[in-house]
Amino acid sequence: MNSSSSTNAISADHTLTTFLCHAVAANRAEQKTLTLVTPKSIALEPAFFCDLAEVWRSLQSKLSISEETRLQIDICQGESAGGWFRSLLERVDLFRCRREFAKRQIEPWISLTRCLVIGRPTTDPPVVVMGIASEEVSLPSWTKAATMRLPNN
């Protein structure tokens, strides 16, 4: 049996739905920000964030969340080599994501920011906060880590 048959890819039909349900529960019930902690070798593409926004939109009515409630994704990367060049690449990635949001007309449901610290859950304005951080980032006490693991080769 090869490794691809024993692992499931991230898909909008199940994995993202489950993840967003946990993010809402963490924000509302636990007053925590669910934070996806990724290995250094992972780079999330604009399609991931677009799929996340589309699943968010479909979940709002199922979870009795107002249509005005946005999904705020705070991306926090640790100190890394590359300095200004790395910063430029991160800004380009953010621009690519926002451009894709505009193409798919999903800007009303999602906001994406680069930050130094993952945001706290809020009730006003209506926002559900979710974090994404690399594994070298020290997370604040109001976060709840969901660590991404890659299958062994």
PDB file of C-alpha atoms in Angstrom:
ATOM      1  CA  MET A   1       0.000   0.000   0.000  1.00  0.00           C
ATOM      2  CA  ASN A   2       1.507   3.358  -0.961  1.00  0.00           C
ATOM      3  CA  SER A   3       1.339   6.418   1.262  1.00  0.00           C
ATOM      4  CA  SER A   4      -1.164   8.282  -0.910  1.00  0.00           C
ATOM      5  CA  SER A   5      -3.819   5.628  -0.461  1.00  0.00           C
ATOM      6  CA  SER A   6      -3.570   5.760   3.336  1.00  0.00           C
ATOM      7  CA  THR A   7      -3.907   9.532   3.707  1.00  0.00           C
ATOM      8  CA  ASN A   8      -6.721  11.921   2.874  1.00  0.00           C
ATOM      9  CA  ALA A   9      -6.126  15.190   1.086  1.00  0.00           C
ATOM     10  CA  ILE A  10      -7.652  18.365   2.455  1.00  0.00           C
ATOM     11  CA  SER A  11     -10.998  18.698   0.732  1.00  0.00           C
ATOM     12  CA  ALA A  12     -13.758  21.249   0.922  1.00  0.00           C
ATOM     13  CA  ASP A  13     -16.375  18.561   1.464  1.00  0.00           C
ATOM     14  CA  HIS A  14     -15.249  17.243   4.879  1.00  0.00           C
ATOM     15  CA  THR A  15     -11.959  18.453   6.292  1.00  0.00           C
ATOM     16  CA  LEU A  16     -12.569  22.181   5.911  1.00  0.00           C
ATOM     17  CA  THR A  17     -16.116  21.852   7.227  1.00  0.00           C
ATOM     18  CA  THR A  18     -14.890  20.045  10.332  1.00  0.00           C
ATOM     19  CA  PHE A  19     -12.073  22.526  10.830  1.00  0.00           C
ATOM     20  CA  LEU A  20     -14.405  25.533  10.574  1.00  0.00           C
ATOM     21  CA  CYS A  21     -16.912  23.957  12.974  1.00  0.00           C
ATOM     22  CA  HIS A  22     -14.074  23.571  15.483  1.00  0.00           C
ATOM     23  CA  ALA A  23     -13.015  27.186  14.876  1.00  0.00           C
ATOM     24  CA  VAL A  24     -16.524  28.447  15.629  1.00  0.00           C
ATOM     25  CA  ALA A  25     -16.794  26.275  18.747  1.00  0.00           C
ATOM     26  CA  ALA A  26     -13.393  27.439  19.989  1.00  0.00           C
ATOM     27  CA  ASN A  27     -14.311  31.111  19.398  1.00  0.00           C
ATOM     28  CA  ARG A  28     -17.788  31.003  20.868  1.00  0.00           C
ATOM     29  CA  ALA A  29     -17.726  28.399  23.629  1.00  0.00           C
ATOM     30  CA  GLU A  30     -14.090  28.434  24.726  1.00  0.00           C
ATOM     31  CA  GLN A  31     -13.121  32.040  23.873  1.00  0.00           C
ATOM     32  CA  LYS A  32     -10.095  30.641  22.030  1.00  0.00           C
ATOM     33  CA  THR A  33      -8.776  31.202  18.522  1.00  0.00           C
ATOM     34  CA  LEU A  34      -8.303  27.903  16.709  1.00  0.00           C
ATOM     35  CA  THR A  35      -4.894  28.096  15.038  1.00  0.00           C
ATOM     36  CA  LEU A  36      -3.686  25.794  12.301  1.00  0.00           C
ATOM     37  CA  VAL A  37      -0.006  25.180  13.030  1.00  0.00           C
ATOM     38  CA  THR A  38       1.805  24.227   9.830  1.00  0.00           C
ATOM     39  CA  PRO A  39       5.238  22.726   9.207  1.00  0.00           C
ATOM     40  CA  LYS A  40       7.841  25.074   7.733  1.00  0.00           C
ATOM     41  CA  SER A  41       7.664  23.237   4.412  1.00  0.00           C
ATOM     42  CA  ILE A  42       3.953  24.026   3.875  1.00  0.00           C
ATOM     43  CA  ALA A  43       2.804  27.048   1.862  1.00  0.00           C
ATOM     44  CA  LEU A  44      -0.960  27.513   1.625  1.00  0.00           C
ATOM     45  CA  GLU A  45      -2.130  28.629  -1.820  1.00  0.00           C
ATOM     46  CA  PRO A  46      -4.941  31.105  -2.611  1.00  0.00           C
ATOM     47  CA  ALA A  47      -7.217  28.194  -3.597  1.00  0.00           C
ATOM     48  CA  PHE A  48      -7.073  26.927   0.007  1.00  0.00           C
ATOM     49  CA  PHE A  49      -8.327  30.255   1.360  1.00  0.00           C
ATOM     50  CA  CYS A  50     -11.001  30.498  -1.364  1.00  0.00           C
ATOM     51  CA  ASP A  51     -12.256  27.006  -0.534  1.00  0.00           C
ATOM     52  CA  LEU A  52     -12.254  27.954   3.136  1.00  0.00           C
ATOM     53  CA  ALA A  53     -14.384  31.042   2.388  1.00  0.00           C
ATOM     54  CA  GLU A  54     -16.854  29.056   0.297  1.00  0.00           C
ATOM     55  CA  VAL A  55     -17.243  26.407   2.992  1.00  0.00           C
ATOM     56  CA  TRP A  56     -17.643  29.216   5.546  1.00  0.00           C
ATOM     57  CA  ARG A  57     -20.481  30.697   3.510  1.00  0.00           C
ATOM     58  CA  SER A  58     -22.266  27.354   3.273  1.00  0.00           C
ATOM     59  CA  LEU A  59     -21.844  26.711   7.018  1.00  0.00           C
ATOM     60  CA  GLN A  60     -23.239  30.036   8.193  1.00  0.00           C
ATOM     61  CA  SER A  61     -26.883  29.032   7.896  1.00  0.00           C
ATOM     62  CA  LYS A  62     -26.246  25.522   9.242  1.00  0.00           C
ATOM     63  CA  LEU A  63     -24.556  26.941  12.355  1.00  0.00           C
ATOM     64  CA  SER A  64     -27.042  29.831  12.782  1.00  0.00           C
ATOM     65  CA  ILE A  65     -24.343  32.422  12.160  1.00  0.00           C
ATOM     66  CA  SER A  66     -25.360  35.785  10.722  1.00  0.00           C
ATOM     67  CA  GLU A  67     -24.542  36.309   7.046  1.00  0.00           C
ATOM     68  CA  GLU A  68     -22.668  39.466   8.051  1.00  0.00           C
ATOM     69  CA  THR A  69     -20.216  37.466  10.177  1.00  0.00           C
ATOM     70  CA  ARG A  70     -16.826  37.309   8.508  1.00  0.00           C
ATOM     71  CA  LEU A  71     -14.125  34.712   8.837  1.00  0.00           C
ATOM     72  CA  GLN A  72     -10.975  36.567   9.888  1.00  0.00           C
ATOM     73  CA  ILE A  73      -7.819  34.611   9.190  1.00  0.00           C
ATOM     74  CA  ASP A  74      -4.710  35.868  10.967  1.00  0.00           C
ATOM     75  CA  ILE A  75      -1.496  34.510   9.471  1.00  0.00           C
ATOM     76  CA  CYS A  76       1.472  34.701  11.809  1.00  0.00           C
ATOM     77  CA  GLN A  77       4.878  33.608  10.561  1.00  0.00           C
ATOM     78  CA  GLY A  78       7.896  33.410  12.829  1.00  0.00           C
ATOM     79  CA  GLU A  79      11.177  35.155  12.404  1.00  0.00           C
ATOM     80  CA  SER A  80      12.754  33.666   9.341  1.00  0.00           C
ATOM     81  CA  ALA A  81      15.728  34.141   7.110  1.00  0.00           C
ATOM     82  CA  GLY A  82      15.157  36.298   4.088  1.00  0.00           C
ATOM     83  CA  GLY A  83      14.351  39.624   5.743  1.00  0.00           C
ATOM     84  CA  TRP A  84      12.939  42.123   3.252  1.00  0.00           C
ATOM     85  CA  PHE A  85      12.810  39.529   0.459  1.00  0.00           C
ATOM     86  CA  ARG A  86      10.675  37.188   2.573  1.00  0.00           C
ATOM     87  CA  SER A  87       8.447  40.124   3.520  1.00  0.00           C
ATOM     88  CA  LEU A  88       7.999  40.991  -0.157  1.00  0.00           C
ATOM     89  CA  LEU A  89       7.033  37.396  -0.986  1.00  0.00           C
ATOM     90  CA  GLU A  90       4.482  37.385   1.844  1.00  0.00           C
ATOM     91  CA  ARG A  91       2.921  40.609   0.524  1.00  0.00           C
ATOM     92  CA  VAL A  92       2.749  39.105  -2.988  1.00  0.00           C
ATOM     93  CA  ASP A  93       1.028  36.000  -1.582  1.00  0.00           C
ATOM     94  CA  LEU A  94      -1.487  38.181   0.260  1.00  0.00           C
ATOM     95  CA  PHE A  95      -2.157  40.151  -2.937  1.00  0.00           C
ATOM     96  CA  ARG A  96      -2.672  36.908  -4.900  1.00  0.00           C
ATOM     97  CA  CYS A  97      -5.194  35.706  -2.318  1.00  0.00           C
ATOM     98  CA  ARG A  98      -7.131  38.965  -2.324  1.00  0.00           C
ATOM     99  CA  ARG A  99      -7.164  39.020  -6.131  1.00  0.00           C
ATOM    100  CA  GLU A 100      -8.583  35.487  -6.152  1.00  0.00           C
ATOM    101  CA  PHE A 101     -11.205  36.517  -3.549  1.00  0.00           C
ATOM    102  CA  ALA A 102     -12.298  39.327  -5.900  1.00  0.00           C
ATOM    103  CA  LYS A 103     -12.480  36.956  -8.889  1.00  0.00           C
ATOM    104  CA  ARG A 104     -14.663  34.494  -6.977  1.00  0.00           C
ATOM    105  CA  GLN A 105     -16.650  37.322  -5.338  1.00  0.00           C
ATOM    106  CA  ILE A 106     -16.060  35.986  -1.825  1.00  0.00           C
ATOM    107  CA  GLU A 107     -14.585  39.106  -0.191  1.00  0.00           C
ATOM    108  CA  PRO A 108     -17.672  39.690   2.002  1.00  0.00           C
ATOM    109  CA  TRP A 109     -17.104  36.429   3.893  1.00  0.00           C
ATOM    110  CA  ILE A 110     -13.365  36.369   4.527  1.00  0.00           C
ATOM    111  CA  SER A 111     -10.548  38.671   5.558  1.00  0.00           C
ATOM    112  CA  LEU A 112      -6.906  37.686   5.484  1.00  0.00           C
ATOM    113  CA  THR A 113      -4.166  39.486   7.390  1.00  0.00           C
ATOM    114  CA  ARG A 114      -0.488  38.999   8.152  1.00  0.00           C
ATOM    115  CA  CYS A 115       0.153  39.751  11.802  1.00  0.00           C
ATOM    116  CA  LEU A 116       2.649  39.471  14.616  1.00  0.00           C
ATOM    117  CA  VAL A 117       0.145  37.981  17.069  1.00  0.00           C
ATOM    118  CA  ILE A 118      -2.966  35.888  16.366  1.00  0.00           C
ATOM    119  CA  GLY A 119      -6.122  37.829  17.273  1.00  0.00           C
ATOM    120  CA  ARG A 120      -8.392  37.092  20.206  1.00  0.00           C
ATOM    121  CA  PRO A 121     -11.947  35.877  19.590  1.00  0.00           C
ATOM    122  CA  THR A 122     -14.406  38.773  19.361  1.00  0.00           C
ATOM    123  CA  THR A 123     -18.164  39.219  19.429  1.00  0.00           C
ATOM    124  CA  ASP A 124     -18.250  42.771  18.091  1.00  0.00           C
ATOM    125  CA  PRO A 125     -17.938  43.297  15.187  1.00  0.00           C
ATOM    126  CA  PRO A 126     -19.343  39.946  14.091  1.00  0.00           C
ATOM    127  CA  VAL A 127     -16.187  38.019  13.279  1.00  0.00           C
ATOM    128  CA  VAL A 128     -14.959  34.482  13.808  1.00  0.00           C
ATOM    129  CA  VAL A 129     -11.183  34.564  14.187  1.00  0.00           C
ATOM    130  CA  MET A 130      -8.981  31.716  12.995  1.00  0.00           C
ATOM    131  CA  GLY A 131      -5.196  31.643  13.040  1.00  0.00           C
ATOM    132  CA  ILE A 132      -2.542  30.087  10.866  1.00  0.00           C
ATOM    133  CA  ALA A 133       0.986  29.948  12.223  1.00  0.00           C
ATOM    134  CA  SER A 134       4.220  28.219  11.402  1.00  0.00           C
ATOM    135  CA  GLU A 135       5.509  25.758  13.975  1.00  0.00           C
ATOM    136  CA  GLU A 136       8.258  28.059  15.253  1.00  0.00           C
ATOM    137  CA  VAL A 137       5.725  30.705  16.381  1.00  0.00           C
ATOM    138  CA  SER A 138       5.049  30.918  20.106  1.00  0.00           C
ATOM    139  CA  LEU A 139       1.264  31.032  20.405  1.00  0.00           C
ATOM    140  CA  PRO A 140      -0.496  33.225  22.979  1.00  0.00           C
ATOM    141  CA  SER A 141      -2.653  31.686  25.725  1.00  0.00           C
ATOM    142  CA  TRP A 142      -5.942  32.522  23.950  1.00  0.00           C
ATOM    143  CA  THR A 143      -5.168  30.208  21.033  1.00  0.00           C
ATOM    144  CA  LYS A 144      -5.968  26.537  20.598  1.00  0.00           C
ATOM    145  CA  ALA A 145      -3.424  24.787  18.378  1.00  0.00           C
ATOM    146  CA  ALA A 146      -4.453  22.353  15.636  1.00  0.00           C
ATOM    147  CA  THR A 147      -1.151  20.952  14.433  1.00  0.00           C
ATOM    148  CA  MET A 148      -0.883  19.818  10.825  1.00  0.00           C
ATOM    149  CA  ARG A 149       1.118  16.622  10.384  1.00  0.00           C
ATOM    150  CA  LEU A 150       2.549  15.341   7.135  1.00  0.00           C
ATOM    151  CA  PRO A 151       2.635  11.627   6.404  1.00  0.00           C
ATOM    152  CA  ASN A 152       6.025   9.954   6.751  1.00  0.00           C
ATOM    153  CA  ASN A 153       7.796   9.231   3.495  1.00  0.00           C
TER     154      ASN A 153
END
